[in-house]
C-alpha cells in the first residue's frame, strides 16, 4: 500500500514530491477518512503509516493513520473537493 500511495501522490497535480517519503499538498485542507484536517504543511509516509504534519508543531503529527486503515484522501481546492484516493 505504501508504494501505491506514493505513486498516486506523485502523479497527483495537487501534491509536490520532496523525497521518496515526503509530499507537500498544494492546499492546506485535506479530508482523511471523512475527517477534515486543516493546516497540513506536509505528509510523510513511513513504516506503513501516513503522517500529516504542521510546520509549527514538529514534535508530533496533527493526524496519523495506519495505511491499511486509510480509506479515502481528498483535498480541498479553490475549485472544490477533489478525490486523491
Coordinates of C-alpha atoms in Angstrom, one line a residue:
X1 CA 0.0 0.0 0.0
X2 CA 2.8 2.5 0.8
X3 CA 4.3 2.3 -2.8
X4 CA 0.9 2.5 -4.3
X5 CA 0.1 5.6 -2.2
X6 CA 3.5 7.2 -3.1
X7 CA 2.7 6.6 -6.8
X8 CA -0.8 8.2 -6.5
X9 CA 0.6 11.3 -4.8
X10 CA 3.5 11.6 -7.3
X11 CA 1.0 11.6 -10.2
X12 CA -1.5 14.0 -8.5
X13 CA -1.3 17.6 -9.6
X14 CA -2.1 18.8 -6.0
X15 CA 1.0 17.3 -4.4
X16 CA 4.7 18.0 -4.8
X17 CA 7.2 15.2 -4.0
X18 CA 10.1 16.4 -1.9
X19 CA 11.7 13.0 -1.4
X20 CA 10.5 9.3 -1.5
X21 CA 8.6 9.7 1.8
X22 CA 7.5 13.4 1.9
X23 CA 4.9 15.2 -0.1
X24 CA 3.6 18.8 0.1
X25 CA -0.1 19.4 -0.6
X26 CA -0.8 22.5 -2.8
X27 CA -3.7 23.4 -0.4
X28 CA -3.7 23.1 3.4
X29 CA -7.1 21.5 3.7
X30 CA -7.4 17.7 3.4
X31 CA -10.2 15.2 4.2
X32 CA -8.8 12.0 5.6
X33 CA -11.3 9.1 6.0
X34 CA -14.1 11.7 6.1
X35 CA -12.5 14.0 8.7
X36 CA -11.5 17.5 7.7
X37 CA -7.8 18.3 8.6
X38 CA -6.6 21.8 8.1
X39 CA -3.1 23.3 8.1
X40 CA -1.3 20.2 6.7
X41 CA 2.1 21.5 5.5
X42 CA 3.5 18.2 4.5
X43 CA 2.8 14.4 4.5
X44 CA 5.2 11.7 5.4
X45 CA 4.8 8.1 4.6
X46 CA 6.8 5.9 7.0
X47 CA 6.7 2.3 8.1
X48 CA 3.1 1.6 6.8
X49 CA 1.8 4.8 8.3
X50 CA 0.8 8.2 6.8
X51 CA 1.6 11.2 8.9
X52 CA 0.2 14.7 8.4
X53 CA 2.4 17.4 9.8
X54 CA 2.1 21.2 10.5
X55 CA 5.2 23.4 10.3
X56 CA 4.7 24.9 13.8
X57 CA 4.1 21.5 15.5
X58 CA 7.0 19.4 14.5
X59 CA 7.2 17.3 17.7
X60 CA 4.1 15.2 16.8
X61 CA 1.7 14.8 13.9
X62 CA -1.7 16.5 13.7
X63 CA -3.0 13.2 12.2
X64 CA -1.5 9.8 11.8
X65 CA -3.2 6.8 10.1
X66 CA -2.0 3.3 9.6
X67 CA -2.0 2.8 5.8
X68 CA -4.3 -0.3 5.9
X69 CA -6.9 1.9 7.6
X70 CA -6.7 4.7 5.1
X71 CA -10.0 4.5 3.2
X72 CA -10.1 7.9 1.5
X73 CA -8.0 11.0 1.0
X74 CA -9.4 14.2 -0.6
X75 CA -8.0 17.7 -0.9
X76 CA -10.0 21.0 -0.6
X77 CA -9.1 23.2 -3.5
X78 CA -10.3 26.5 -4.9
X79 CA -12.5 24.5 -7.3
X80 CA -14.0 22.3 -4.6
X81 CA -13.1 19.0 -3.1
X82 CA -11.0 16.7 -5.3
X83 CA -10.6 13.0 -4.6
X84 CA -7.0 11.8 -4.3
X85 CA -7.5 8.2 -3.0

